[in-house]
């Protein structure tokens, strides 16, 4: 089919943290300081993946500080809200979307100083007033959060990062390695793969799951197999289509 340009609306930047201060965002506590960071702070591991020169980085005085950073109110005028996130993976270091006084969407890092892009579908709250709250209430290991480049758009930025492969399969985030249990059933190819959805190291193995009609265009599905515990995780395996129910 010939390509037809869509009449998408322009992106709306909420914050890029390139100013000398937080430009109307309100900080509490002592984790955020009075202005955006300019990359890696002190003895922190090297921070990467942010855009421009500035970002939110609550490693200002190490992992022992806490606080929050809230945006001014804005109207949800596009279908998606995208941003970059890094740092701790627990619910004490997170980004919230606040609508009608409640957190309706929440994301965390994956225990990495490399920021990755998150896309929120905000269609259910179209036209409503909202604000973003960045939270650091953690004081132990990975007790900090990184964030940058908040924007609204009509097209999801997921899987469109500059270095994201567009032909080879990739997981939304975290670690993945060998494929497992590849079968064709009911007109779809099923791909399972070893996957750590909460971090970059080769640990905490789950089985990710995706399906495709042609092994090029993939739809991500919920995790297929979860670890029983920290020492009993889901490593290599296989799958079959039991056409004759021989397994009973």
Short mmCIF file of C-alpha atoms in Angstrom, two decimals, residues 18-246:
data_model
loop_
_atom_site.label_atom_id
_atom_site.label_comp_id
_atom_site.label_asym_id
_atom_site.label_seq_id
_atom_site.Cartn_x
_atom_site.Cartn_y
_atom_site.Cartn_z
CA UNK A 18 17.69 21.80 30.43
CA UNK A 19 17.02 24.99 32.43
CA UNK A 20 19.14 26.24 35.32
CA UNK A 21 16.36 25.28 37.77
CA UNK A 22 13.35 22.95 37.84
CA UNK A 23 11.23 25.48 35.93
CA UNK A 24 8.08 25.43 38.04
CA UNK A 25 8.39 21.91 39.44
CA UNK A 26 8.15 21.73 43.24
CA UNK A 27 10.77 19.80 45.20
CA UNK A 28 10.43 18.49 48.76
CA UNK A 29 13.08 16.84 50.94
CA UNK A 30 16.77 16.91 50.06
CA UNK A 31 17.14 14.27 47.32
CA UNK A 32 16.51 16.55 44.34
CA UNK A 33 18.44 19.69 45.21
CA UNK A 34 17.48 22.98 43.61
CA UNK A 35 18.32 22.23 39.98
CA UNK A 36 18.68 19.35 37.49
CA UNK A 37 21.87 17.30 37.54
CA UNK A 38 24.37 17.41 34.68
CA UNK A 39 24.91 13.67 34.43
CA UNK A 40 26.78 11.44 36.88
CA UNK A 41 27.06 12.66 40.48
CA UNK A 42 30.10 12.01 42.71
CA UNK A 43 30.92 8.29 43.15
CA UNK A 44 27.84 7.19 41.22
CA UNK A 45 28.27 4.67 38.41
CA UNK A 46 28.29 6.34 34.99
CA UNK A 47 24.83 7.61 34.04
CA UNK A 48 23.77 7.34 30.40
CA UNK A 49 20.75 7.41 28.13
CA UNK A 50 19.48 10.88 29.03
CA UNK A 51 19.00 13.63 26.43
CA UNK A 52 20.76 16.98 26.35
CA UNK A 53 22.74 18.13 29.39
CA UNK A 54 20.28 17.95 32.29
CA UNK A 55 18.18 15.30 34.04
CA UNK A 56 16.63 14.44 37.39
CA UNK A 57 19.16 12.46 39.44
CA UNK A 58 18.53 11.95 43.16
CA UNK A 59 22.01 10.56 43.90
CA UNK A 60 22.90 14.13 44.92
CA UNK A 61 24.12 13.04 48.36
CA UNK A 62 24.12 9.32 47.73
CA UNK A 63 21.26 6.90 48.39
CA UNK A 64 20.45 8.19 51.86
CA UNK A 65 18.33 11.21 50.93
CA UNK A 66 14.60 11.30 50.18
CA UNK A 67 12.04 13.65 48.67
CA UNK A 68 9.69 14.27 45.78
CA UNK A 69 9.49 16.47 42.70
CA UNK A 70 6.09 17.47 41.28
CA UNK A 71 5.31 19.14 37.98
CA UNK A 72 2.86 21.98 37.48
CA UNK A 73 -0.59 20.83 36.39
CA UNK A 74 -1.08 20.21 32.67
CA UNK A 75 -3.91 18.91 30.48
CA UNK A 76 -3.64 15.45 28.90
CA UNK A 77 -3.98 16.48 25.26
CA UNK A 78 -2.32 13.58 23.42
CA UNK A 79 -2.71 9.79 23.43
CA UNK A 80 0.65 8.95 25.02
CA UNK A 81 3.05 10.29 27.61
CA UNK A 82 6.70 9.26 27.15
CA UNK A 83 9.71 9.74 29.40
CA UNK A 84 13.11 8.32 30.28
CA UNK A 85 13.65 6.57 33.61
CA UNK A 86 16.47 4.85 35.48
CA UNK A 87 17.65 4.05 39.00
CA UNK A 88 15.99 1.83 41.61
CA UNK A 89 13.45 -0.87 40.81
CA UNK A 90 11.35 -0.72 43.98
CA UNK A 91 8.13 1.21 44.55
CA UNK A 92 9.91 3.77 46.72
CA UNK A 93 11.73 5.15 43.67
CA UNK A 94 9.10 5.79 41.03
CA UNK A 95 7.34 8.16 38.65
CA UNK A 96 3.58 8.64 39.12
CA UNK A 97 0.94 10.19 36.89
CA UNK A 98 -1.54 11.93 39.21
CA UNK A 99 -5.13 12.46 38.02
CA UNK A 100 -7.94 13.56 40.35
CA UNK A 101 -5.55 13.28 43.28
CA UNK A 102 -4.69 9.61 42.62
CA UNK A 103 -1.71 7.86 41.02
CA UNK A 104 -3.25 6.24 37.92
CA UNK A 105 0.03 5.12 36.33
CA UNK A 106 3.39 4.30 37.94
CA UNK A 107 6.81 3.20 36.66
CA UNK A 108 10.17 2.40 38.24
CA UNK A 109 13.71 1.86 37.05
CA UNK A 110 15.41 -1.53 36.69
CA UNK A 111 18.45 -1.00 38.97
CA UNK A 112 20.49 0.59 36.22
CA UNK A 113 22.13 3.98 35.71
CA UNK A 114 21.13 3.73 32.04
CA UNK A 115 17.84 5.49 31.36
CA UNK A 116 15.30 3.77 29.10
CA UNK A 117 12.05 5.02 27.61
CA UNK A 118 8.65 4.35 29.13
CA UNK A 119 5.38 4.98 27.28
CA UNK A 120 2.10 5.50 29.12
CA UNK A 121 -1.22 5.24 27.30
CA UNK A 122 -3.16 8.22 28.67
CA UNK A 123 -6.27 7.90 26.48
CA UNK A 124 -8.53 6.95 29.42
CA UNK A 125 -7.86 10.36 31.00
CA UNK A 126 -7.96 12.51 27.84
CA UNK A 127 -8.79 16.14 28.59
CA UNK A 128 -8.21 15.81 32.32
CA UNK A 129 -5.80 17.87 34.39
CA UNK A 130 -2.77 15.90 35.61
CA UNK A 131 0.66 16.29 37.07
CA UNK A 132 3.77 14.14 37.34
CA UNK A 133 5.27 13.18 40.67
CA UNK A 134 8.82 11.79 40.89
CA UNK A 135 9.39 10.02 44.20
CA UNK A 136 12.52 8.95 46.08
CA UNK A 137 11.55 7.51 49.46
CA UNK A 138 14.29 4.84 49.54
CA UNK A 139 17.49 5.07 51.58
CA UNK A 140 19.18 1.71 50.90
CA UNK A 141 20.85 0.27 47.83
CA UNK A 142 19.55 1.71 44.57
CA UNK A 143 17.72 4.30 46.64
CA UNK A 144 17.69 6.90 43.89
CA UNK A 145 15.82 7.65 40.66
CA UNK A 146 16.73 9.15 37.29
CA UNK A 147 14.25 10.81 34.92
CA UNK A 148 14.26 13.00 31.82
CA UNK A 149 12.41 14.11 28.67
CA UNK A 150 8.71 14.06 29.55
CA UNK A 151 6.52 14.63 26.51
CA UNK A 152 3.02 14.07 25.15
CA UNK A 153 2.50 12.70 21.64
CA UNK A 154 -0.02 10.88 19.46
CA UNK A 155 2.45 8.12 18.62
CA UNK A 156 4.13 5.91 21.19
CA UNK A 157 7.91 6.28 21.36
CA UNK A 158 8.26 2.69 22.62
CA UNK A 159 10.74 0.69 20.53
CA UNK A 160 11.77 3.82 18.60
CA UNK A 161 14.91 4.66 20.58
CA UNK A 162 17.90 5.62 18.42
CA UNK A 163 19.79 2.36 19.07
CA UNK A 164 16.79 0.00 19.31
CA UNK A 165 16.96 -2.80 16.68
CA UNK A 166 13.95 -2.60 14.36
CA UNK A 167 14.27 -6.03 12.73
CA UNK A 168 15.62 -8.30 15.46
CA UNK A 169 13.30 -9.04 18.38
CA UNK A 170 13.88 -7.14 21.63
CA UNK A 171 12.13 -7.12 25.00
CA UNK A 172 10.47 -3.91 26.20
CA UNK A 173 13.14 -3.54 28.91
CA UNK A 174 15.61 -5.53 30.98
CA UNK A 175 17.72 -8.53 30.03
CA UNK A 176 16.87 -11.16 27.45
CA UNK A 177 18.89 -14.01 26.01
CA UNK A 178 18.15 -17.31 24.29
CA UNK A 179 14.74 -18.05 22.78
CA UNK A 180 12.84 -21.07 24.10
CA UNK A 181 9.67 -22.97 23.33
CA UNK A 182 9.19 -21.70 19.79
CA UNK A 183 6.04 -23.19 18.26
CA UNK A 184 3.46 -22.38 15.59
CA UNK A 185 -0.16 -22.69 16.69
CA UNK A 186 -3.47 -21.44 15.30
CA UNK A 187 -1.83 -19.16 12.74
CA UNK A 188 0.68 -17.56 15.11
CA UNK A 189 4.34 -18.06 15.91
CA UNK A 190 4.96 -18.16 19.66
CA UNK A 191 8.32 -16.98 21.00
CA UNK A 192 9.32 -17.51 24.62
CA UNK A 193 12.66 -16.23 25.88
CA UNK A 194 14.74 -15.98 29.04
CA UNK A 195 14.07 -12.57 30.49
CA UNK A 196 14.87 -10.46 33.54
CA UNK A 197 12.15 -7.78 33.35
CA UNK A 198 13.41 -5.94 36.44
CA UNK A 199 17.11 -5.45 35.74
CA UNK A 200 20.04 -5.75 33.37
CA UNK A 201 22.03 -8.63 34.97
CA UNK A 202 21.56 -12.28 33.97
CA UNK A 203 19.45 -13.18 36.99
CA UNK A 204 15.81 -13.32 38.16
CA UNK A 205 14.94 -15.31 35.04
CA UNK A 206 11.37 -15.34 33.75
CA UNK A 207 10.01 -16.49 30.42
CA UNK A 208 8.91 -13.60 28.27
CA UNK A 209 6.31 -14.26 25.59
CA UNK A 210 5.46 -12.73 22.22
CA UNK A 211 3.44 -13.80 19.16
CA UNK A 212 3.74 -12.96 15.48
CA UNK A 213 1.99 -13.81 12.21
CA UNK A 214 5.25 -13.54 10.23
CA UNK A 215 8.19 -13.53 12.72
CA UNK A 216 8.80 -9.84 11.90
CA UNK A 217 5.91 -8.01 13.57
CA UNK A 218 5.66 -9.04 17.21
CA UNK A 219 3.02 -8.48 19.87
CA UNK A 220 4.28 -8.64 23.45
CA UNK A 221 2.20 -10.72 25.86
CA UNK A 222 2.32 -11.03 29.66
CA UNK A 223 5.15 -13.02 31.23
CA UNK A 224 4.57 -16.73 30.65
CA UNK A 225 6.61 -18.30 33.49
CA UNK A 226 7.68 -16.62 36.73
CA UNK A 227 10.37 -17.82 39.15
CA UNK A 228 9.26 -19.93 42.10
CA UNK A 229 11.70 -18.01 44.30
CA UNK A 230 15.07 -16.23 44.13
CA UNK A 231 17.00 -19.49 43.65
CA UNK A 232 14.53 -21.36 41.41
CA UNK A 233 14.18 -19.37 38.21
CA UNK A 234 13.00 -20.15 34.66
CA UNK A 235 15.97 -20.97 32.46
CA UNK A 236 16.15 -22.90 29.17
CA UNK A 237 13.33 -25.17 28.09
CA UNK A 238 11.09 -26.19 25.25
CA UNK A 239 7.44 -26.38 24.26
CA UNK A 240 5.34 -28.58 21.99
CA UNK A 241 1.86 -28.38 20.52
CA UNK A 242 0.21 -31.56 21.79
CA UNK A 243 -2.17 -32.03 18.88
CA UNK A 244 -3.48 -35.40 20.09
CA UNK A 245 -3.48 -34.63 23.83
CA UNK A 246 -0.94 -37.38 24.48
#
